[in-house]
Amino acid sequence: MPYLGSEDVVKELKKAMCNPHIQADRLRYRNVIQRVIRHMTQGLDMSGVFMEMVKASATIDIVQKKLVYLYMCTYAPLKPDLALLAINTLCKDCSDPNPMVRGLALRSMCSLRMPGVQEYIQQPILNGLRDKASYVRRVAVLGCAKMHNLHEDSEVDGTLVNELYSLLRDQDPIVVVNCLRSLEEILKHEGGVVINKPIAHHLLNRMSKLDQWGQGEVLNFLLRYQPRSEEELFDILNLLDGFLKSSSAGVVMGATKLFLALAKNFPHVQKDVLVRVKGPLLAACSSESRELCFAALCHVRQILHSLPGHFSRHYRKFFCCYSEPHYIKLQKVEVLCELVNDENVQQVLEELRGYCTDVSADFAQAAIFAIGGIARTYTEQCVQILTELLGLRQEHVTTAVVQTFRDLVWLCPQCAEAVCQALPGCAENIQDSEGKQALIWLLGVHGERIPNAPYVLEDFVENVKSETFPAVKMELLTALLRLFLSRPAECQDVLGRLVYYCIEEEKDMAVRDRGLFYYRLLLTGIDEVKQILCSPKSDPSLGLLEDQAEKPVNSWASDFNTLVPVYGKVRWATISNLQRAERRGPELPAPASFATSEPLIPEENKEQIQELSDAGALTLVPNHQITAEYFEKTWLRLKVAHQQVLPWQGAVHPDTLQVALQVVNIQTIAMSRAGARPWKAYLSAQDDSDCLFLAELLLGPDPSEMQVSVKQQEARTEALSSFISVLETVLGTIGDITS
Amino acid sequence: MIHSLFLINSSGDIFLEKHWKSVVSRSVCDYFFEAQERATEAENVPPVIPTPHHYLLSVYRHKIFFVAVIQTEVPPLFVIEFLHRVVDTFQDYFGVCSEPVIKDNVVVVYEVLEEMLDNGFPLATESNILKELIKPPTILRTVVNTITGSTNVGDQLPTGQLSVVPWRRTGVKYTNNEAYFDVIEEIDAIIDKSGSTITAEIQGVIDACVKLTGMPDLTLSFMNPRLLDDVSFHPCVRFKRWESERILSFIPPDGNFRLLSYHVSAQNLVAIPVYVKHNISFRDSSSLGRFEITVGPKQTMGKAIEGVIVTSQMPKGVLNMSLTPSQGVHTFDPVTKMLSWDVGKINPQKLPSLKGTMSLQAGASKPDENPTINLQFKIQQLAISGLKVNRLDMYGEKYKPFKGIKYMTKAGKFQVRT
């Protein structure tokens, strides 16, 4: 990180450090070194004095040592050859009688980050692991991870790993937690540290001795442990009960997540846990720290997705204070919007009504949109409030209200009448593109009920030349044409002018094309236009119903207490993908496991599948696609080439199955939903010689037998049998997982 | 876990950086600056900012952003809590935590950060253990150090590290054995126009300062423990004993610590100790508005209300205010439109009031919303929830300690809508 303007300073400091008078005076010497560090922290390039700093490391003064080591860790990657000179001193310090010096030297040596340092640090680390001072052991344990990171591709050292596993029994709690952290990094390619029964129980017993950070992390590691019996499970839950009341919000959330994960087959326990953490969570929501508040609110929203009534009694807690920062206010408004019920709707709406006149336009608009959200269930009250807001005649309020109206009319057609009465007079208060589009759309679709609709649109047409947004012009064209169909006499002239303008003068191609398109459409006759523009709309209730369905707790339990509730799963997935794709060089180490859930097919099984398909010399083409119609035709045409009954246990999880089949390049054409009886699925695959395989899975009245029928386009028995064995493996694996 | 830490001041300069795993370029903060620019005020900067390769988690305290760079999935609350702990530690070390102080003590800051985190994982965060590793700078010590050339670094390992009770060091000795407990309650409330309570809750803490020789085992009991249903404890408190007997039993850490924190949120239990009578009106026609507020005590159990400060953000249309207070001093900043009135102590016989007129922008329509009034106050020797300590006993040591308990009620986020 070279920054300009440092040359003179470096020169001066270099001179000072070489000065024997200063070297003789401990205080002055240290002051010079402090100045170097100070410049370093400000981002000046201080690598020029590396040689002098190495010399300064040979001292008995601990502070000076600390400073020099700090310096070295920063610049060692830039000057690896010079840094080697310092290693001798560091090695000597690693056997100093003072444990602090030993720890310090070991830590610095492990942080040097330069090639070739590994051979020097290995022995000191091993010694450090057996040091009698816990301080040194802590450093040494983390040192193992740092050493491994220096040579990421090198093999995992088995003896070291064993040593670390045995140190999990160390009497110092921080050493124990550091062991977990270190093993996790070293073994990340093998899925991280393994938590088996003895380790899990040992950790559970040590929990109360750990500090809050340790507790949080151990709770996270324990997620990997699957208790063998119900009894053991409830023992664990009892043991961890106290942590739901911890003073640290992080520990509470960690414990909650563990509870939710462990009790995934006991919905009533999950619900109980969520009731228990209600208090701590609400406390975090009103915590002094704004940032904690924010994170807690995100989690509250997550819980509300599954238990809509969970916080309804406490709705007043989510009322905004004037002095809160925006991000909290916005979250609170969202929460309020989600916990509305029959009893509190009046109070919540009144509160939200107050926010609509907030000084901050963004917040006011968010409040208006929230009222719009509530309007889906409590239409009448909300529309009344929104109509009153129009009376304020403020630009940002009016446009937000009109946009809300647009969405509302689409979702709850019954409120169209009220909206239409409110609309006249809004036009003069709307300036932005979104608001204009919404207003024009409304006027177009419901124009027959608004007396002055044609004249408002006419005004827009008059000013179309100065209109800057193409989207508004497009909307205007469509709206005017629609209105023309219901009120031809008032619109004909205006429509003519607009179409003429669009075709002759408009510079935006999309608008011009749309104009031409409508012109030609009109030429074909008015009935055709009606048929195209006023055909029945798609059913709006479809999307809505899906949104409101309550998600099961298990669908988000694995994301609880991660960044997902704060930024959404999709967002996080894209970011981690990006990171994976672009990960390169030493700047980005730690290819962390971002996967929030376990991979569907365990590694070993995947290999098995690969092997099988290789053996039969069958290569299925990835991404082959056929349509359902084509499938049906072919299926009826072909004869069954093979039929077989496979053992099956438990219910079918269509999604899991589909993903698993995708892995081996078998496409799913159609599948019954989970739990249906009889359950059917149709699959297809194609090998590299373009031979098509079609298969039917049938789970009949007897759920322990899966009937498989396969049809083949060209009769080739060898390929057929290998296809069947692939299918068998997948079904076998999935059957094992789900049961 | 935490890759790097950047300290950024509110004008957007990075004045300290520290890396634990590998050096992350400063340019990662550009995303933060972008967010900072977008947010109109410093405190509106969102605490989690995603960038293509990293996540930036920040806390904003003492006009400084503490920005942690994260590369892997982490529990967000965890990192936020840790950052707050860092700030608390700085404050503990230097008295105040501000940019110049951190810059002056940059070396100590580095030493502390180095001990708090290793390889990005939290290590020593308890302030009394840290203080043994690195002694905080004091004026006296600085003078002594300059003369004798000794250092701030303790040359002995903290003994507490090896004790069976992880939060307490062994071999503690005091000549005066004393244990002080402060019950501090903050009351958060929103009061509506007509004076009725919209929300009210009490956030209470018991902070302790325990300086006792040896390994004392304390028990603390309350007159009315039923008040405490939403409680969280310091790890030293024996949770099972609390559950069965409602008694706090613990071996205390040495020095200052927070014994427990609690919430009282049931509406009927929260008494509101002050009321505000207000009459703020704008008229459509005239460019003058009337302003009048009176503050008075209510449900204070005879204790005086002190340190009352009234602040209010006036609407944009208010140009100036001419007011006369019956006591205290008031200021109005015509730029930020912030009215602040330092009342002081409330005398129940003669209630403090602030009266006068507001001059409004000529021709502008009247503001849609009346201003909100924020209140700060303090009541000594009273825990507004009614919580009372019954007795404190010590076992395990022979001497008689000096015991003290203090109560105080403060306003938290206390606002009155008008």
PDB file of N, CA and C in Angstrom, chain A residues 436-487:
ATOM      1  N   LYS A 436     -46.025   9.378 -12.084  1.00  0.00           N
ATOM      2  CA  LYS A 436     -46.761   9.685 -13.311  1.00  0.00           C
ATOM      3  C   LYS A 436     -47.252   8.413 -13.971  1.00  0.00           C
ATOM      4  N   GLN A 437     -46.365   7.422 -14.044  1.00  0.00           N
ATOM      5  CA  GLN A 437     -46.759   6.159 -14.661  1.00  0.00           C
ATOM      6  C   GLN A 437     -47.958   5.561 -13.954  1.00  0.00           C
ATOM      7  N   ALA A 438     -47.891   5.583 -12.628  1.00  0.00           N
ATOM      8  CA  ALA A 438     -48.980   4.978 -11.855  1.00  0.00           C
ATOM      9  C   ALA A 438     -50.286   5.710 -12.136  1.00  0.00           C
ATOM     10  N   LEU A 439     -50.227   7.048 -12.127  1.00  0.00           N
ATOM     11  CA  LEU A 439     -51.441   7.834 -12.334  1.00  0.00           C
ATOM     12  C   LEU A 439     -52.008   7.567 -13.719  1.00  0.00           C
ATOM     13  N   ILE A 440     -51.133   7.577 -14.722  1.00  0.00           N
ATOM     14  CA  ILE A 440     -51.614   7.387 -16.095  1.00  0.00           C
ATOM     15  C   ILE A 440     -52.228   6.002 -16.249  1.00  0.00           C
ATOM     16  N   TRP A 441     -51.595   5.024 -15.627  1.00  0.00           N
ATOM     17  CA  TRP A 441     -52.133   3.657 -15.721  1.00  0.00           C
ATOM     18  C   TRP A 441     -53.539   3.603 -15.126  1.00  0.00           C
ATOM     19  N   LEU A 442     -53.669   4.219 -13.958  1.00  0.00           N
ATOM     20  CA  LEU A 442     -54.972   4.220 -13.294  1.00  0.00           C
ATOM     21  C   LEU A 442     -56.027   4.897 -14.160  1.00  0.00           C
ATOM     22  N   LEU A 443     -55.628   6.041 -14.762  1.00  0.00           N
ATOM     23  CA  LEU A 443     -56.590   6.778 -15.584  1.00  0.00           C
ATOM     24  C   LEU A 443     -56.971   5.955 -16.793  1.00  0.00           C
ATOM     25  N   GLY A 444     -56.033   5.215 -17.318  1.00  0.00           N
ATOM     26  CA  GLY A 444     -56.320   4.412 -18.498  1.00  0.00           C
ATOM     27  C   GLY A 444     -57.252   3.262 -18.178  1.00  0.00           C
ATOM     28  N   VAL A 445     -56.974   2.546 -17.107  1.00  0.00           N
ATOM     29  CA  VAL A 445     -57.727   1.333 -16.823  1.00  0.00           C
ATOM     30  C   VAL A 445     -59.108   1.652 -16.257  1.00  0.00           C
ATOM     31  N   HIS A 446     -59.159   2.680 -15.397  1.00  0.00           N
ATOM     32  CA  HIS A 446     -60.450   2.974 -14.774  1.00  0.00           C
ATOM     33  C   HIS A 446     -61.024   4.304 -15.245  1.00  0.00           C
ATOM     34  N   GLY A 447     -60.602   4.725 -16.427  1.00  0.00           N
ATOM     35  CA  GLY A 447     -60.988   6.045 -16.933  1.00  0.00           C
ATOM     36  C   GLY A 447     -62.481   6.234 -17.046  1.00  0.00           C
ATOM     37  N   GLU A 448     -63.210   5.160 -17.327  1.00  0.00           N
ATOM     38  CA  GLU A 448     -64.652   5.345 -17.552  1.00  0.00           C
ATOM     39  C   GLU A 448     -65.359   5.802 -16.298  1.00  0.00           C
ATOM     40  N   ARG A 449     -64.712   5.620 -15.119  1.00  0.00           N
ATOM     41  CA  ARG A 449     -65.371   6.013 -13.871  1.00  0.00           C
ATOM     42  C   ARG A 449     -64.870   7.371 -13.366  1.00  0.00           C
ATOM     43  N   ILE A 450     -63.867   7.910 -14.032  1.00  0.00           N
ATOM     44  CA  ILE A 450     -63.346   9.208 -13.595  1.00  0.00           C
ATOM     45  C   ILE A 450     -63.735  10.246 -14.636  1.00  0.00           C
ATOM     46  N   PRO A 451     -64.593  11.164 -14.243  1.00  0.00           N
ATOM     47  CA  PRO A 451     -65.139  12.086 -15.251  1.00  0.00           C
ATOM     48  C   PRO A 451     -64.065  12.858 -16.028  1.00  0.00           C
ATOM     49  N   ASN A 452     -63.032  13.366 -15.327  1.00  0.00           N
ATOM     50  CA  ASN A 452     -62.113  14.241 -16.048  1.00  0.00           C
ATOM     51  C   ASN A 452     -60.894  13.504 -16.600  1.00  0.00           C
ATOM     52  N   ALA A 453     -60.946  12.168 -16.650  1.00  0.00           N
ATOM     53  CA  ALA A 453     -59.774  11.409 -17.082  1.00  0.00           C
ATOM     54  C   ALA A 453     -59.219  11.859 -18.442  1.00  0.00           C
ATOM     55  N   PRO A 454     -60.076  12.015 -19.451  1.00  0.00           N
ATOM     56  CA  PRO A 454     -59.519  12.386 -20.751  1.00  0.00           C
ATOM     57  C   PRO A 454     -58.790  13.717 -20.716  1.00  0.00           C
ATOM     58  N   TYR A 455     -59.270  14.619 -19.864  1.00  0.00           N
ATOM     59  CA  TYR A 455     -58.668  15.955 -19.859  1.00  0.00           C
ATOM     60  C   TYR A 455     -57.335  15.951 -19.136  1.00  0.00           C
ATOM     61  N   VAL A 456     -57.237  15.103 -18.113  1.00  0.00           N
ATOM     62  CA  VAL A 456     -55.938  14.981 -17.442  1.00  0.00           C
ATOM     63  C   VAL A 456     -54.930  14.402 -18.420  1.00  0.00           C
ATOM     64  N   LEU A 457     -55.336  13.358 -19.121  1.00  0.00           N
ATOM     65  CA  LEU A 457     -54.432  12.746 -20.081  1.00  0.00           C
ATOM     66  C   LEU A 457     -54.086  13.740 -21.190  1.00  0.00           C
ATOM     67  N   GLU A 458     -55.055  14.563 -21.536  1.00  0.00           N
ATOM     68  CA  GLU A 458     -54.804  15.548 -22.582  1.00  0.00           C
ATOM     69  C   GLU A 458     -53.679  16.496 -22.164  1.00  0.00           C
ATOM     70  N   ASP A 459     -53.719  16.870 -20.873  1.00  0.00           N
ATOM     71  CA  ASP A 459     -52.650  17.739 -20.366  1.00  0.00           C
ATOM     72  C   ASP A 459     -51.295  17.074 -20.534  1.00  0.00           C
ATOM     73  N   PHE A 460     -51.262  15.796 -20.212  1.00  0.00           N
ATOM     74  CA  PHE A 460     -49.998  15.077 -20.370  1.00  0.00           C
ATOM     75  C   PHE A 460     -49.557  15.084 -21.836  1.00  0.00           C
ATOM     76  N   VAL A 461     -50.524  14.893 -22.731  1.00  0.00           N
ATOM     77  CA  VAL A 461     -50.192  14.864 -24.151  1.00  0.00           C
ATOM     78  C   VAL A 461     -49.662  16.224 -24.595  1.00  0.00           C
ATOM     79  N   GLU A 462     -50.281  17.296 -24.079  1.00  0.00           N
ATOM     80  CA  GLU A 462     -49.820  18.648 -24.422  1.00  0.00           C
ATOM     81  C   GLU A 462     -48.342  18.815 -24.088  1.00  0.00           C
ATOM     82  N   ASN A 463     -47.967  18.233 -22.946  1.00  0.00           N
ATOM     83  CA  ASN A 463     -46.595  18.444 -22.484  1.00  0.00           C
ATOM     84  C   ASN A 463     -45.656  17.309 -22.877  1.00  0.00           C
ATOM     85  N   VAL A 464     -46.105  16.483 -23.793  1.00  0.00           N
ATOM     86  CA  VAL A 464     -45.319  15.283 -24.046  1.00  0.00           C
ATOM     87  C   VAL A 464     -43.928  15.620 -24.581  1.00  0.00           C
ATOM     88  N   LYS A 465     -43.828  16.758 -25.243  1.00  0.00           N
ATOM     89  CA  LYS A 465     -42.536  17.117 -25.824  1.00  0.00           C
ATOM     90  C   LYS A 465     -41.483  17.334 -24.750  1.00  0.00           C
ATOM     91  N   SER A 466     -41.911  17.876 -23.620  1.00  0.00           N
ATOM     92  CA  SER A 466     -40.934  18.154 -22.571  1.00  0.00           C
ATOM     93  C   SER A 466     -40.792  16.987 -21.594  1.00  0.00           C
ATOM     94  N   GLU A 467     -41.508  15.925 -21.875  1.00  0.00           N
ATOM     95  CA  GLU A 467     -41.420  14.746 -20.994  1.00  0.00           C
ATOM     96  C   GLU A 467     -40.075  14.041 -21.194  1.00  0.00           C
ATOM     97  N   THR A 468     -39.387  13.731 -20.101  1.00  0.00           N
ATOM     98  CA  THR A 468     -38.048  13.154 -20.244  1.00  0.00           C
ATOM     99  C   THR A 468     -38.027  11.633 -20.129  1.00  0.00           C
ATOM    100  N   PHE A 469     -39.046  11.071 -19.525  1.00  0.00           N
ATOM    101  CA  PHE A 469     -38.974   9.621 -19.308  1.00  0.00           C
ATOM    102  C   PHE A 469     -39.727   8.854 -20.400  1.00  0.00           C
ATOM    103  N   PRO A 470     -39.077   8.008 -21.169  1.00  0.00           N
ATOM    104  CA  PRO A 470     -39.751   7.222 -22.204  1.00  0.00           C
ATOM    105  C   PRO A 470     -40.833   6.334 -21.615  1.00  0.00           C
ATOM    106  N   ALA A 471     -40.587   5.816 -20.375  1.00  0.00           N
ATOM    107  CA  ALA A 471     -41.568   4.900 -19.782  1.00  0.00           C
ATOM    108  C   ALA A 471     -42.914   5.598 -19.604  1.00  0.00           C
ATOM    109  N   VAL A 472     -42.872   6.900 -19.260  1.00  0.00           N
ATOM    110  CA  VAL A 472     -44.115   7.641 -19.075  1.00  0.00           C
ATOM    111  C   VAL A 472     -44.847   7.753 -20.405  1.00  0.00           C
ATOM    112  N   LYS A 473     -44.097   7.990 -21.464  1.00  0.00           N
ATOM    113  CA  LYS A 473     -44.737   8.120 -22.778  1.00  0.00           C
ATOM    114  C   LYS A 473     -45.394   6.814 -23.197  1.00  0.00           C
ATOM    115  N   MET A 474     -44.709   5.712 -22.951  1.00  0.00           N
ATOM    116  CA  MET A 474     -45.267   4.401 -23.286  1.00  0.00           C
ATOM    117  C   MET A 474     -46.574   4.194 -22.546  1.00  0.00           C
ATOM    118  N   GLU A 475     -46.520   4.515 -21.243  1.00  0.00           N
ATOM    119  CA  GLU A 475     -47.688   4.325 -20.402  1.00  0.00           C
ATOM    120  C   GLU A 475     -48.832   5.191 -20.930  1.00  0.00           C
ATOM    121  N   LEU A 476     -48.484   6.392 -21.349  1.00  0.00           N
ATOM    122  CA  LEU A 476     -49.484   7.342 -21.837  1.00  0.00           C
ATOM    123  C   LEU A 476     -50.167   6.793 -23.085  1.00  0.00           C
ATOM    124  N   LEU A 477     -49.370   6.227 -23.990  1.00  0.00           N
ATOM    125  CA  LEU A 477     -49.927   5.657 -25.212  1.00  0.00           C
ATOM    126  C   LEU A 477     -50.946   4.577 -24.885  1.00  0.00           C
ATOM    127  N   THR A 478     -50.536   3.634 -24.047  1.00  0.00           N
ATOM    128  CA  THR A 478     -51.410   2.516 -23.709  1.00  0.00           C
ATOM    129  C   THR A 478     -52.681   3.006 -23.031  1.00  0.00           C
ATOM    130  N   ALA A 479     -52.489   3.931 -22.063  1.00  0.00           N
ATOM    131  CA  ALA A 479     -53.638   4.398 -21.297  1.00  0.00           C
ATOM    132  C   ALA A 479     -54.637   5.105 -22.202  1.00  0.00           C
ATOM    133  N   LEU A 480     -54.124   5.941 -23.075  1.00  0.00           N
ATOM    134  CA  LEU A 480     -55.016   6.721 -23.926  1.00  0.00           C
ATOM    135  C   LEU A 480     -55.781   5.801 -24.877  1.00  0.00           C
ATOM    136  N   LEU A 481     -55.099   4.784 -25.374  1.00  0.00           N
ATOM    137  CA  LEU A 481     -55.754   3.847 -26.277  1.00  0.00           C
ATOM    138  C   LEU A 481     -56.858   3.102 -25.540  1.00  0.00           C
ATOM    139  N   ARG A 482     -56.584   2.721 -24.292  1.00  0.00           N
ATOM    140  CA  ARG A 482     -57.597   2.013 -23.508  1.00  0.00           C
ATOM    141  C   ARG A 482     -58.810   2.903 -23.274  1.00  0.00           C
ATOM    142  N   LEU A 483     -58.505   4.146 -22.922  1.00  0.00           N
ATOM    143  CA  LEU A 483     -59.590   5.069 -22.628  1.00  0.00           C
ATOM    144  C   LEU A 483     -60.398   5.348 -23.887  1.00  0.00           C
ATOM    145  N   PHE A 484     -59.687   5.374 -24.995  1.00  0.00           N
ATOM    146  CA  PHE A 484     -60.344   5.620 -26.275  1.00  0.00           C
ATOM    147  C   PHE A 484     -61.420   4.568 -26.524  1.00  0.00           C
ATOM    148  N   LEU A 485     -61.151   3.339 -26.069  1.00  0.00           N
ATOM    149  CA  LEU A 485     -62.108   2.274 -26.305  1.00  0.00           C
ATOM    150  C   LEU A 485     -63.384   2.485 -25.512  1.00  0.00           C
ATOM    151  N   SER A 486     -63.246   3.075 -24.288  1.00  0.00           N
ATOM    152  CA  SER A 486     -64.460   3.259 -23.494  1.00  0.00           C
ATOM    153  C   SER A 486     -65.082   4.636 -23.714  1.00  0.00           C
ATOM    154  N   ARG A 487     -64.280   5.645 -24.019  1.00  0.00           N
ATOM    155  CA  ARG A 487     -64.852   6.975 -24.230  1.00  0.00           C
ATOM    156  C   ARG A 487     -64.289   7.565 -25.523  1.00  0.00           C
TER     157      ARG A 487
END
